[in-house]
Short mmCIF file of C-alpha atoms in Angstrom, two decimals:
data_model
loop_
_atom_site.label_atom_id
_atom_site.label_comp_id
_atom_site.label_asym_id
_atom_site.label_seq_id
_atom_site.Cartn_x
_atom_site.Cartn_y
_atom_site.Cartn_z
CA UNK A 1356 -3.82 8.59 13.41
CA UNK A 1357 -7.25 6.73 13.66
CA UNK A 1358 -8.52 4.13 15.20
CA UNK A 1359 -8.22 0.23 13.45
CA UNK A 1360 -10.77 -0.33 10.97
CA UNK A 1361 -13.01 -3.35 11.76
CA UNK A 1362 -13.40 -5.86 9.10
CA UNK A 1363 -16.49 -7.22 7.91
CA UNK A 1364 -16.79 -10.80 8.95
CA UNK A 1365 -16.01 -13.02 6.49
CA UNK A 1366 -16.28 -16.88 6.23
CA UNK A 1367 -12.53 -18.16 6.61
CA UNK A 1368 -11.33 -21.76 6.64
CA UNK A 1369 -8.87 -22.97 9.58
CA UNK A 1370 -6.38 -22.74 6.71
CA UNK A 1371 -6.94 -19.30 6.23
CA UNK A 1372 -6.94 -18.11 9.71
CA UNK A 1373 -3.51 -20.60 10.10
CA UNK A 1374 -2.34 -18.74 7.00
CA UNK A 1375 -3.27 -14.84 8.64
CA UNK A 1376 -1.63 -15.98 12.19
CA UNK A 1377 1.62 -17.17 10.48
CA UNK A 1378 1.97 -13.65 9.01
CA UNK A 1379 1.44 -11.52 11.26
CA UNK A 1380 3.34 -13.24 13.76
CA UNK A 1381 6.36 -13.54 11.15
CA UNK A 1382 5.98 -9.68 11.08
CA UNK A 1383 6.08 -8.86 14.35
CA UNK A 1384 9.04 -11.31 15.02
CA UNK A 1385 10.92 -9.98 11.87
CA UNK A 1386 11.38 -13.47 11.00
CA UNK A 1387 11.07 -14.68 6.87
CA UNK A 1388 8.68 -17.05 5.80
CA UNK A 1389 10.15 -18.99 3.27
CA UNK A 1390 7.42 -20.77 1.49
CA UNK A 1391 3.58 -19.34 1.81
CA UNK A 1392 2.52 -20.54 5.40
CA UNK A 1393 -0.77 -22.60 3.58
CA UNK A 1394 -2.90 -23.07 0.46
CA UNK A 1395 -2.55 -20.44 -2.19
CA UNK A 1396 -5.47 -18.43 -2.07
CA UNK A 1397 -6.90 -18.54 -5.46
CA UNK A 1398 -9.39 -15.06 -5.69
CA UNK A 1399 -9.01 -11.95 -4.22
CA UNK A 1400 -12.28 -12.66 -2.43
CA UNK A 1401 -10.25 -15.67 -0.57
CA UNK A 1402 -7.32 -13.37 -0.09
CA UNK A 1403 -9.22 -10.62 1.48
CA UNK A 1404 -10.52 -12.40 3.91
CA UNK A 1405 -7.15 -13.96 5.03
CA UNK A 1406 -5.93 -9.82 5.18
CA UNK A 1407 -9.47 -9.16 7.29
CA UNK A 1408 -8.29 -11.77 9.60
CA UNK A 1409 -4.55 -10.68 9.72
CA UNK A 1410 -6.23 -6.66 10.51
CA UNK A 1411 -7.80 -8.13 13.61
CA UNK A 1412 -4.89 -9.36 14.76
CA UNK A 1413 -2.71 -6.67 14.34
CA UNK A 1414 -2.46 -4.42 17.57
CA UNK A 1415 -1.94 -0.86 15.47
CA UNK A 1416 -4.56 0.99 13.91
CA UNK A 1417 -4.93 1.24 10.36
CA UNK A 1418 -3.03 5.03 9.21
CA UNK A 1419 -3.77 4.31 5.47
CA UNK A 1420 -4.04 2.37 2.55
CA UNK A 1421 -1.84 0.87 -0.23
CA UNK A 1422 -3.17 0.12 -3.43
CA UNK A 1423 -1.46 -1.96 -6.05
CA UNK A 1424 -1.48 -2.54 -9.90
CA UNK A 1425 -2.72 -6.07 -11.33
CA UNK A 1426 -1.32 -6.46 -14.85
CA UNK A 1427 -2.68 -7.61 -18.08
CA UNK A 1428 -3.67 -10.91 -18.13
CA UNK A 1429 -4.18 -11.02 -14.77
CA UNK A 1430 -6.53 -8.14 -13.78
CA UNK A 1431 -8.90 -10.47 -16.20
CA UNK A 1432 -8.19 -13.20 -14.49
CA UNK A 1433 -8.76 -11.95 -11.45
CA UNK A 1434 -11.35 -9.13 -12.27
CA UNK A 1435 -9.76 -6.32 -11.19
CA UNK A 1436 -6.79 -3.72 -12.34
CA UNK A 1437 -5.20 -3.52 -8.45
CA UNK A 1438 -5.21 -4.85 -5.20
CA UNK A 1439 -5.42 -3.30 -1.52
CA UNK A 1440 -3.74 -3.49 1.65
CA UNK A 1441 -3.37 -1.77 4.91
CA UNK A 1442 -0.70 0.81 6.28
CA UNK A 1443 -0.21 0.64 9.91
CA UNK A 1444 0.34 3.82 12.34
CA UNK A 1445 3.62 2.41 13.69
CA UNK A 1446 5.14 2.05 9.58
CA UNK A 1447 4.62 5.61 9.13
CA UNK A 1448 7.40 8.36 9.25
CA UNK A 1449 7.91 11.48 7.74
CA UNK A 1450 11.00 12.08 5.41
CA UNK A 1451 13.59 13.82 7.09
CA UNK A 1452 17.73 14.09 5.90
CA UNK A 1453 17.61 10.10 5.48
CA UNK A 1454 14.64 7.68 6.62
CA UNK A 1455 15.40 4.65 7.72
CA UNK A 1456 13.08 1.83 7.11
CA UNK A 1457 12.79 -1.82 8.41
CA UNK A 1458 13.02 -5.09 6.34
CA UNK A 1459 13.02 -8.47 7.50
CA UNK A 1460 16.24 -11.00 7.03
CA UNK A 1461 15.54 -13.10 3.47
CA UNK A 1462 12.02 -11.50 3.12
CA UNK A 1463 11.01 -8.88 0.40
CA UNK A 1464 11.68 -5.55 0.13
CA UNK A 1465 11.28 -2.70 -2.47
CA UNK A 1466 10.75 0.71 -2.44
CA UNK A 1467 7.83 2.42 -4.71
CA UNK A 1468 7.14 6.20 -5.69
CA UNK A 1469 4.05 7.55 -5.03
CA UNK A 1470 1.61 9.79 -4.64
CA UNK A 1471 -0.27 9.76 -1.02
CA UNK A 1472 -3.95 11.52 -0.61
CA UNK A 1473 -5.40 12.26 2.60
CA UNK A 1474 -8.94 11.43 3.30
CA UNK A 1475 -11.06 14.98 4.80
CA UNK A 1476 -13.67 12.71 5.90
CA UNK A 1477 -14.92 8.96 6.53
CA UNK A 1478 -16.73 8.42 3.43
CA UNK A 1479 -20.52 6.84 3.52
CA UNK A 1480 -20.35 3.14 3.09
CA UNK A 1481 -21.30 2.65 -0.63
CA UNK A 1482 -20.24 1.39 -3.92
CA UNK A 1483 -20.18 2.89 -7.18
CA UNK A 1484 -18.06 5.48 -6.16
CA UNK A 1485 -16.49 7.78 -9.54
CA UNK A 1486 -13.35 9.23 -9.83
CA UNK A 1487 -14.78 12.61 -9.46
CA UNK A 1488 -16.48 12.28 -6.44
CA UNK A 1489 -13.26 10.38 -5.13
CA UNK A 1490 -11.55 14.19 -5.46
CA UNK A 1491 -13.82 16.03 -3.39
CA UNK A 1492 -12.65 13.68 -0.31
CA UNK A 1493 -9.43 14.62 -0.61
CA UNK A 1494 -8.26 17.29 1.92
CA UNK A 1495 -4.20 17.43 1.13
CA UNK A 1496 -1.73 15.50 -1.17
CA UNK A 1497 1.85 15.00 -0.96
CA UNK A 1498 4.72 12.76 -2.53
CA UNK A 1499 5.86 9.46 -0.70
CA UNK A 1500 7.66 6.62 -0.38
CA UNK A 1501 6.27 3.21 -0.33
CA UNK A 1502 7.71 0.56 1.41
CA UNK A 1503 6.52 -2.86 0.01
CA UNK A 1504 7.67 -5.60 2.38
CA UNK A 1505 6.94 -9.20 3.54
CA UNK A 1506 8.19 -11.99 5.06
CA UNK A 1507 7.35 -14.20 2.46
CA UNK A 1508 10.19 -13.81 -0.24
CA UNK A 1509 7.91 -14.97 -3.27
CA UNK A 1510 5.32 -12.32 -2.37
CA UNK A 1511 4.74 -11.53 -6.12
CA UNK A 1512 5.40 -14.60 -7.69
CA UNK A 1513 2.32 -16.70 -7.18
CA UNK A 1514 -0.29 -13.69 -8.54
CA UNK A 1515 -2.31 -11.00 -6.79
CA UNK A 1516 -3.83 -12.74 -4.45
CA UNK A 1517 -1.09 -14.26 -2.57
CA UNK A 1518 -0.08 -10.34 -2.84
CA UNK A 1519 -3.14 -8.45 -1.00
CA UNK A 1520 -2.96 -11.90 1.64
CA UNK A 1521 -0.67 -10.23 3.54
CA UNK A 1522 -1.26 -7.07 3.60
CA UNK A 1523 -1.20 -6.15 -0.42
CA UNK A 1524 2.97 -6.30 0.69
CA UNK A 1525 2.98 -3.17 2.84
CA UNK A 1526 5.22 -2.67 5.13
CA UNK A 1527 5.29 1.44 5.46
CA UNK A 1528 4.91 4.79 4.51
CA UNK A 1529 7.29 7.97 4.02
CA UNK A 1530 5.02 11.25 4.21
CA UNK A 1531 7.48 13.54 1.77
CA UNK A 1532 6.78 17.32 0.69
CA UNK A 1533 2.68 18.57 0.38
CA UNK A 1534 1.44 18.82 -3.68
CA UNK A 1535 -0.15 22.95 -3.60
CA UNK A 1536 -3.04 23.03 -6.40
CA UNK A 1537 -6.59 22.88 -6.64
CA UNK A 1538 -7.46 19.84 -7.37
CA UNK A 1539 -11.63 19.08 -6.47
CA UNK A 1540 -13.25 17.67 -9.19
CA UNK A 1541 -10.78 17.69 -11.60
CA UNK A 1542 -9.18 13.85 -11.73
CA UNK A 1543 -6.43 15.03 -14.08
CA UNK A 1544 -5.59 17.39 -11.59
CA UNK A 1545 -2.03 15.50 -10.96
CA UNK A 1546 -1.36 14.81 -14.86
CA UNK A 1547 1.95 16.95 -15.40
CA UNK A 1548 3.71 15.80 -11.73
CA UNK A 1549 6.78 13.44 -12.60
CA UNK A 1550 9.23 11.45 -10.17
CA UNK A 1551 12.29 9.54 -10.86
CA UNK A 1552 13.41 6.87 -8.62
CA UNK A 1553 17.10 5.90 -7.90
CA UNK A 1554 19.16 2.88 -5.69
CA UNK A 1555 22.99 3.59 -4.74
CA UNK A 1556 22.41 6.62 -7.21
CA UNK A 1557 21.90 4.76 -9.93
CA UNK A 1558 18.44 5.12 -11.79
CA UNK A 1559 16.12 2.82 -11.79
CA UNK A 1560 12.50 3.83 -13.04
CA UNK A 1561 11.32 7.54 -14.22
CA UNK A 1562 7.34 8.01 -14.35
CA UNK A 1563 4.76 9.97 -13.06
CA UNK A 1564 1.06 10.35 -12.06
CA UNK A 1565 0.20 9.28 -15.44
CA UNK A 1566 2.03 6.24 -15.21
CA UNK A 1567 -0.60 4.84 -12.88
CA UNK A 1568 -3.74 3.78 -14.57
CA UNK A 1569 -6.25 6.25 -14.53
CA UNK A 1570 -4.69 8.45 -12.37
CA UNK A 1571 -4.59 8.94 -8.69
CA UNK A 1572 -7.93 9.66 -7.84
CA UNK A 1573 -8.81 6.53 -9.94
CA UNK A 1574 -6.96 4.60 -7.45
CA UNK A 1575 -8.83 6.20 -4.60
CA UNK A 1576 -12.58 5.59 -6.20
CA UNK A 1577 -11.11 1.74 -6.82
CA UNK A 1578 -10.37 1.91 -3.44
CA UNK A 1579 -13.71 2.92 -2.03
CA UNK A 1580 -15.56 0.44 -4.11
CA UNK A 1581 -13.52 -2.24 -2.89
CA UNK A 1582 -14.06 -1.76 0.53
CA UNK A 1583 -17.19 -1.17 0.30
CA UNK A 1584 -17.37 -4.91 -0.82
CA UNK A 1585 -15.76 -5.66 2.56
CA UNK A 1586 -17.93 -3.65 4.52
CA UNK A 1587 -14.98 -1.41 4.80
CA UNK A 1588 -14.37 2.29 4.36
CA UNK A 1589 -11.55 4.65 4.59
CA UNK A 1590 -11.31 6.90 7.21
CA UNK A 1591 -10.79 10.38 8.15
CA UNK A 1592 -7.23 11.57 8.13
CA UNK A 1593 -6.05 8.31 7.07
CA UNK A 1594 -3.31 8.26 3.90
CA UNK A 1595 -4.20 6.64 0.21
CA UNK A 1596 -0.96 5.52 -1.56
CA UNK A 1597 -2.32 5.44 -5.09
CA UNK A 1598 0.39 3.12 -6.62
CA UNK A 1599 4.00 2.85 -8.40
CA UNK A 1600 4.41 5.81 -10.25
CA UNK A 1601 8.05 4.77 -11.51
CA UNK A 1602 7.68 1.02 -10.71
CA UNK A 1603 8.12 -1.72 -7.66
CA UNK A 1604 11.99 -1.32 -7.14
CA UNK A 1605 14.01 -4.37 -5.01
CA UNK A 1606 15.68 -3.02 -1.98
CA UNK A 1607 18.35 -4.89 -0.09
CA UNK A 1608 19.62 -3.95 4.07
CA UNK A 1609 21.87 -1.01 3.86
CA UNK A 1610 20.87 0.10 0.65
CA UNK A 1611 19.82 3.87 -0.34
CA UNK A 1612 16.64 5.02 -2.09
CA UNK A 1613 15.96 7.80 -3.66
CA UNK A 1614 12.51 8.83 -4.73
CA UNK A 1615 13.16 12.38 -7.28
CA UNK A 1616 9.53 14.47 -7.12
CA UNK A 1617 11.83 17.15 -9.07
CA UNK A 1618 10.24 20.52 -7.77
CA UNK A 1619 8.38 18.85 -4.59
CA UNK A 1620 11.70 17.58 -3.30
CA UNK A 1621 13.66 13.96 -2.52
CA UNK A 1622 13.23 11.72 -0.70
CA UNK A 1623 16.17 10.06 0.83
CA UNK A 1624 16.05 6.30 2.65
CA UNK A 1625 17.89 3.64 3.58
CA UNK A 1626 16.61 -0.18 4.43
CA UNK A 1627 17.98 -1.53 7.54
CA UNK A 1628 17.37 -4.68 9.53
CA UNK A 1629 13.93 -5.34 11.37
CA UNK A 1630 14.43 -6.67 14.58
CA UNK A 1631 11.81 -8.86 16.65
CA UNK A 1632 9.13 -7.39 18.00
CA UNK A 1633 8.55 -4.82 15.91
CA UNK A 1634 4.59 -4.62 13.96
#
């Protein structure tokens, strides 16, 4: 894994920084917040700079990045399509028989199919970044498990940017089977890969890469323009998780998730309690 990203400074109220401490120490203690700890951020400029403040408080490096989808109306409300947050080392496992994940008591939880990219290289800090280019920084891809968790049970109720405050509503990654193609250059390189996703065996979303808009690597050159903005980049051998490919799926403790990548395996996992102290 690599070493924590720094943020770029940002100007934050006393609100803001109130509303960043309250999360991450809710995290760490596995205890649920049940209404948002402050003011509802109203941009994703204001919410980004609560998650800036949140990173520096975190003591685990950032192993990745999550991005999300904003819908129609909203992505014109807001001005973008999706949101970002960070993956932390200590959230990310490898699939084995059956993965066992963490959610806190009377937070949220879900589960999400994806596809994960890992970055060759730390990227120059710029903008303007195409989808194109975003391939040729890829060095491996594989299928995955999201896990979208926070302690705040409304989490996606109150719009995007409550969403990417804490965290874009990460809480892990599950590093399934490598993807083996050629893929530089070519952003529909990932257009015929499909996934299926189920809960106590019962199905609950089928999709793909194509069910993500634009595409993976779209995701990825989002991703590097939006940092950028932050004064933020990517870094080598860190993991992109490009988005739902078969939609956000609740979870509840002691359920079982299944995430179907058809010839590049299954992914097995089970949600089980978080207890204190844990990132």
């Amino acid at each position: 894994m690599t070493a924590r990203a720094v943020p770029h400074a940002a100007v934050l109220s006393e609100d803001g920084r109130a509303i960043a401490r309250a999360f991450v120490e809710a995290r760490r203690s596995g205890q649920a917040l049940p209404t948002y700890p402050g003011p509802v951020p109203d941009t994703l400029a204001a919410a980004y700079a609560i998650q800036d403040a949140a990173i520096a408080l975190m003591p685990d490096a950032i192993a990745g990045w999550k991005l999300g989808r904003i819908p129609p109306p909203l992505d014109g409300q807001f001005g973008a399509g999706r949101l970002a947050g960070p993956i932390f080392a200590a959230t990310v496992r490898s699939a084995g028989t059956l993965t066992e994940f963490p959610l806190i008591v009377d937070g949220f939880g879900a589960v999400e199919a994806e596809y994960l990219l890992l970055m060759a290289e730390t990227p120059p800090l710029r903008s303007r970044w195409t989808v194109a280019e975003a391939t040729r920084l890829v060095s491996q891809i594989r299928v995955g498990v999201e896990i979208a968790g926070s302690p705040f049970p409304g989490i996606n109720d109150y719009g995007p940017a409550v969403t990417a405050s804490d965290f874009g509503n990460n809480a892990g990654l599950i590093l399934g089977a490598k993807v083996e193609r050629d893929w530089a250059g070519d952003p529909g390189a990932l257009d015929d890969l499909t996934c299926a996703m189920r809960i106590d065996g019962e199905t609950v979303g089928t999709g793909g890469a194509t069910h993500i808009p634009g595409g993976p690597f779209d995701s990825l050159a989002f991703l590097l323009n939006v940092l950028a903005e932050r004064g933020l980049r990517p870094q080598a051998g860190q993991w992109i998780s490009t988005g739902a490919a078969t939609g956000v799926h609740r979870i509840a403790i002691g359920q079982t998730a299944e995430a179907d990548f058809g010839p590049h395996g299954t992914i097995t996992c089970r949600a089980i309690r978080a207890e204190g102290g844990t990132p």
